[in-house]
mmCIF file of C-alpha atoms in Angstrom:
data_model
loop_
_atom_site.group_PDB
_atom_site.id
_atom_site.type_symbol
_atom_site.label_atom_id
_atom_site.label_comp_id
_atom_site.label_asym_id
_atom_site.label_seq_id
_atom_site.Cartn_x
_atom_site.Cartn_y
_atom_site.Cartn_z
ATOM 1 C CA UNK A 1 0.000 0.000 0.000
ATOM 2 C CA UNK A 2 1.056 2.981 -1.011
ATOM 3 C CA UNK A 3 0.446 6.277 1.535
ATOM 4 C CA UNK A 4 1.336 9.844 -0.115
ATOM 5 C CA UNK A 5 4.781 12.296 1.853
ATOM 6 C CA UNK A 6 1.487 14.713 2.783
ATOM 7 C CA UNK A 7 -0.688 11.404 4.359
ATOM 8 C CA UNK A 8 2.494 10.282 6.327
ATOM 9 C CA UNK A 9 3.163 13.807 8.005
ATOM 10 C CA UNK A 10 -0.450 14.459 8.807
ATOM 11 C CA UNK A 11 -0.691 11.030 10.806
ATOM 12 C CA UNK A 12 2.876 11.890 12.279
ATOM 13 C CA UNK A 13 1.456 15.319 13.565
ATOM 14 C CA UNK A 14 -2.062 13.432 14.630
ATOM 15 C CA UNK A 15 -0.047 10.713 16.651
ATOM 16 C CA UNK A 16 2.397 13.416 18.020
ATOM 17 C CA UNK A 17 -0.804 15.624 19.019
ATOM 18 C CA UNK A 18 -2.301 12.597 20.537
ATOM 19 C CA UNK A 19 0.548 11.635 22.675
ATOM 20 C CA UNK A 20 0.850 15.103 23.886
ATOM 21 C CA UNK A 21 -2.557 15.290 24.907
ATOM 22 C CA UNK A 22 -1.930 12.074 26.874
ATOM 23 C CA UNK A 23 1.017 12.996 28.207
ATOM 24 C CA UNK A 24 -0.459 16.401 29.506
ATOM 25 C CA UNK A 25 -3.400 14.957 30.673
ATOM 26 C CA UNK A 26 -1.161 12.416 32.498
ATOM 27 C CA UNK A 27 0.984 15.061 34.207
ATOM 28 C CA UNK A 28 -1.848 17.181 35.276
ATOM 29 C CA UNK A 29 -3.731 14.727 36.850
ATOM 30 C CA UNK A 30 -0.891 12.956 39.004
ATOM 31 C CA UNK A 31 1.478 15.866 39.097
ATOM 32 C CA UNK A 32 -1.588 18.967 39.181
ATOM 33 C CA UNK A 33 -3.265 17.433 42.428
ATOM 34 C CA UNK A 34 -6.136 15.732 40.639
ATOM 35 C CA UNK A 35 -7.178 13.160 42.725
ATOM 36 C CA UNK A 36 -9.029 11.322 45.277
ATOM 37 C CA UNK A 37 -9.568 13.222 48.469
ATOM 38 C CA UNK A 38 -5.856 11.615 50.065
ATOM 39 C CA UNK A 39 -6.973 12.516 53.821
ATOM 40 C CA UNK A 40 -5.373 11.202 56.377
ATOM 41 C CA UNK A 41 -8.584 11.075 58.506
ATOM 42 C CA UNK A 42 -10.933 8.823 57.783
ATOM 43 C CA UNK A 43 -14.306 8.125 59.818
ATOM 44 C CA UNK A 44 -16.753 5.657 59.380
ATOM 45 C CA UNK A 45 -19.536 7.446 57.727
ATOM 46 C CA UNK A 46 -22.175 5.042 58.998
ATOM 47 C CA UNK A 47 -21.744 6.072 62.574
ATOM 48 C CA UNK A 48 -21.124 9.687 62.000
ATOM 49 C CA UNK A 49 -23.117 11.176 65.130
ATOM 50 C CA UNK A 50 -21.067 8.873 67.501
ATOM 51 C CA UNK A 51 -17.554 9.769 66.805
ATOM 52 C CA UNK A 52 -15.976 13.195 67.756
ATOM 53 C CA UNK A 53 -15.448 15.875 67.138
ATOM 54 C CA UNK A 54 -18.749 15.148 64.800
ATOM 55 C CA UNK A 55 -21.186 13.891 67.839
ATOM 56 C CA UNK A 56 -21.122 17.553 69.172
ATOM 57 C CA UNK A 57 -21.090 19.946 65.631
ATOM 58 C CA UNK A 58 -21.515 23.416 65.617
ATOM 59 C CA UNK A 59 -19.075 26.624 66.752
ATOM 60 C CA UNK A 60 -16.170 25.889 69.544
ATOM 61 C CA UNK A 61 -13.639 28.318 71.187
ATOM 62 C CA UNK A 62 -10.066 26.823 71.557
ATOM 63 C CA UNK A 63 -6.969 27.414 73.560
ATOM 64 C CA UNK A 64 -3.555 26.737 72.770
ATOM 65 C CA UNK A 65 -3.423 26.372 69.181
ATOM 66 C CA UNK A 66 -2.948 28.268 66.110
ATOM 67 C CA UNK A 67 -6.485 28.571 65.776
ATOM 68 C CA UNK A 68 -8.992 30.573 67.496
ATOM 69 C CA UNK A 69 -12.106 28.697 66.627
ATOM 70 C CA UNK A 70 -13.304 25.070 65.319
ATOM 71 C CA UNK A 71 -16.269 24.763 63.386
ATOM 72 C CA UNK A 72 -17.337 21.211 62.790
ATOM 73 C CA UNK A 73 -20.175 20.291 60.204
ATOM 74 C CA UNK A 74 -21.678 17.070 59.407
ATOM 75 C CA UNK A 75 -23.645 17.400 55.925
ATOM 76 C CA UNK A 76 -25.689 15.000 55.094
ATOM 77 C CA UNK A 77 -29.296 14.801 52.503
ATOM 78 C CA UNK A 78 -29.891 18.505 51.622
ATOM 79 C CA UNK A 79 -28.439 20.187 54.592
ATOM 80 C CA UNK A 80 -25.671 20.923 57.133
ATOM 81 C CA UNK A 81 -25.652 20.482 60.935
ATOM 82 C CA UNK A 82 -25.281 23.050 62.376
ATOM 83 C CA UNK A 83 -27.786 25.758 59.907
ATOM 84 C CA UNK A 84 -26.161 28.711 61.053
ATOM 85 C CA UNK A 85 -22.111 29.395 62.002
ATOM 86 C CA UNK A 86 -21.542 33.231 64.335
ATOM 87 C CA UNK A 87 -17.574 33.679 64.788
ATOM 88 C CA UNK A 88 -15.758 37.039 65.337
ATOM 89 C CA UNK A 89 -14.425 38.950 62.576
ATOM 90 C CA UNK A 90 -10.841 38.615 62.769
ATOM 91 C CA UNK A 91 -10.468 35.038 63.665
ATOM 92 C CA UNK A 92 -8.609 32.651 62.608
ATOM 93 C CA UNK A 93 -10.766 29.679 62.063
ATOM 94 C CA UNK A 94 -10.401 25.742 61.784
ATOM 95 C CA UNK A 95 -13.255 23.931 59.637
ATOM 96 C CA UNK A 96 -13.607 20.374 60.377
ATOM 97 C CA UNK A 97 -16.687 18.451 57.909
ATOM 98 C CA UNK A 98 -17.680 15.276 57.037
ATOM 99 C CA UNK A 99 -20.783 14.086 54.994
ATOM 100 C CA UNK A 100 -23.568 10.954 56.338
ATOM 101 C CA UNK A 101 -24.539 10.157 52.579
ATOM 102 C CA UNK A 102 -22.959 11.042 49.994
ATOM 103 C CA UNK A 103 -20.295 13.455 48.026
ATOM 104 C CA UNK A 104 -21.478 17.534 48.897
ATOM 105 C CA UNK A 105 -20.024 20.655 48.724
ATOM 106 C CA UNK A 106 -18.890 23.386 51.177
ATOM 107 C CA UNK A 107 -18.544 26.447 49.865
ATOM 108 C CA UNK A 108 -18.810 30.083 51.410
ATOM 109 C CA UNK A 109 -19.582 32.340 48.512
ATOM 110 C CA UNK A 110 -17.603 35.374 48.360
ATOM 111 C CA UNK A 111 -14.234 33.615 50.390
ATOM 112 C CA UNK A 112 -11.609 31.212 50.080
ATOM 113 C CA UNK A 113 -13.670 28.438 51.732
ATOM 114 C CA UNK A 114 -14.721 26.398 49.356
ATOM 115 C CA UNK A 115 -13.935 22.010 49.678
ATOM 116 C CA UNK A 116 -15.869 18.374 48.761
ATOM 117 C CA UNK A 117 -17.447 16.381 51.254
ATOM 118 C CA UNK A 118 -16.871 12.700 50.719
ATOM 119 C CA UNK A 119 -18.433 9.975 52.847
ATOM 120 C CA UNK A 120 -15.510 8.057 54.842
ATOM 121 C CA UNK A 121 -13.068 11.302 54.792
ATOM 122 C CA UNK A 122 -12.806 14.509 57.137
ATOM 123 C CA UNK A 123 -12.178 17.633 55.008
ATOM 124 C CA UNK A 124 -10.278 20.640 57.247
ATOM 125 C CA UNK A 125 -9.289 24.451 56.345
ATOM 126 C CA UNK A 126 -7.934 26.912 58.639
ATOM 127 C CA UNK A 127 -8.278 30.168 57.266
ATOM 128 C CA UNK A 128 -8.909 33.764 58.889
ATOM 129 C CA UNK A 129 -12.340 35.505 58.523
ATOM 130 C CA UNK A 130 -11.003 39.036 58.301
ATOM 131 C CA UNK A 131 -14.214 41.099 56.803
ATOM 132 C CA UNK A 132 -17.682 41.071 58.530
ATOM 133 C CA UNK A 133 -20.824 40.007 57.133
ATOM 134 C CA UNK A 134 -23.448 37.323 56.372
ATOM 135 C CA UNK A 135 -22.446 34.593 54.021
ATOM 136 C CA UNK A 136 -24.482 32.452 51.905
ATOM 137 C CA UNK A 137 -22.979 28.483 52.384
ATOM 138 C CA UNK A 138 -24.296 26.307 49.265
ATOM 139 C CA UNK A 139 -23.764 22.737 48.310
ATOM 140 C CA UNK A 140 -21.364 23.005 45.198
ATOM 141 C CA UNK A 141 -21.745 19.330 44.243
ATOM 142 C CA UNK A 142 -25.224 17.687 43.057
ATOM 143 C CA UNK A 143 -25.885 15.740 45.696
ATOM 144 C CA UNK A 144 -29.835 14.814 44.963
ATOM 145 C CA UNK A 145 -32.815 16.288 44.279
ATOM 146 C CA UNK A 146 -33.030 18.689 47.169
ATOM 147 C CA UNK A 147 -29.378 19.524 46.385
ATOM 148 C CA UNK A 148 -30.647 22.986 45.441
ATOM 149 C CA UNK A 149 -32.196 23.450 49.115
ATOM 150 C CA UNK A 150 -28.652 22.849 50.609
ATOM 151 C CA UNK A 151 -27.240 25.431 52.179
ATOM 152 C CA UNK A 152 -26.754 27.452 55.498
ATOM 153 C CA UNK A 153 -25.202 30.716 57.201
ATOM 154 C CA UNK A 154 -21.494 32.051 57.997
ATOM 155 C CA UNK A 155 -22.044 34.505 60.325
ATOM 156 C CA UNK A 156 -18.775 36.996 60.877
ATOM 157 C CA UNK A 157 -19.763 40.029 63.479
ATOM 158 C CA UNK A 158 -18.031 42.846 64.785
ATOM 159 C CA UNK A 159 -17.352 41.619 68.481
ATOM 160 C CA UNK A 160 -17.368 45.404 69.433
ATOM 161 C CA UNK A 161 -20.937 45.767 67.744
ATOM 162 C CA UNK A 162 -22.355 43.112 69.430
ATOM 163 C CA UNK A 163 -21.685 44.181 73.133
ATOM 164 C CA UNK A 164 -22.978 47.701 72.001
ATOM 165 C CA UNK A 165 -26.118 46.328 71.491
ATOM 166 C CA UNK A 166 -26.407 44.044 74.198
#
């Protein structure tokens, strides 16, 4: 069989483009941080509301580390335990979450808090919640058909405001 110079270099440059791709695609995904949640903490998800820190969610002052706050969350079909998170502007803040069901979101629109939920894993960020306000917490992953229903409240207030108006 006879294949024309012009044929030959267009299915070199296809096979080279392909193995590019590949190779890209390869890199990005092992290399990039594409992967599997790799957690060190894993939980049973079937007995969520007996381990700890998760048998006792919501806000919790701490002493003696670099944070100033834990909030733990358990997620689980269409909504997030606890509904509504208060912490003082200004703090530096530990999230702790896990999910009952299956994968959700956490995401604080309009900050840098934004991580997946997968059953069997404990998602954490420390960050600091440096401007005041009322935040809007959605479910960024389609979890169901409530999934749209999912959300709650980050809280940050002015410390000084508040005993003002107390």
């Amino acid at each position: 069989m006879h294949i024309h110079k012009y044929e030959k270099w267009w299915l070199t440059f296809g096979a080279a483009m392909l193995i590019a791709f590949l190779v890209i695609v390869g890199v990005s995904a092992f290399h990039g941080g594409t992967h599997p949640n790799n957690s060190k903490w894993t939980i049973n998800y079937e007995k969520v509301d007996e381990i700890a820190p998760f048998d006792n969610p919501g806000v919790h002052k701490v002493e003696g580390k670099d944070w100033d706050y834990e909030v733990v969350l358990v997620a689980s079909a269409f909504s997030y335990n606890p509904m509504e998170i208060e912490v003082p502007v200004g703090s530096k803040v530990r999230f702790i979450a896990t999910t009952k069901d299956v994968v959700h979101g956490f995401e604080v629109a309009g900050t840098n808090i934004n991580f997946m939920l997968e059953p069997g894993y404990v998602s954490e960020k420390i960050t600091t919640v440096d401007k005041a306000g009322e935040y809007v917490i959605v479910c960024n992953e389609y979890c169901g058909t409530g999934h749209a229903m999912m959300y709650s409240t980050l809280k940050v207030v002015d410390t000084d405001d508040n005993s003002n108006s107390h």
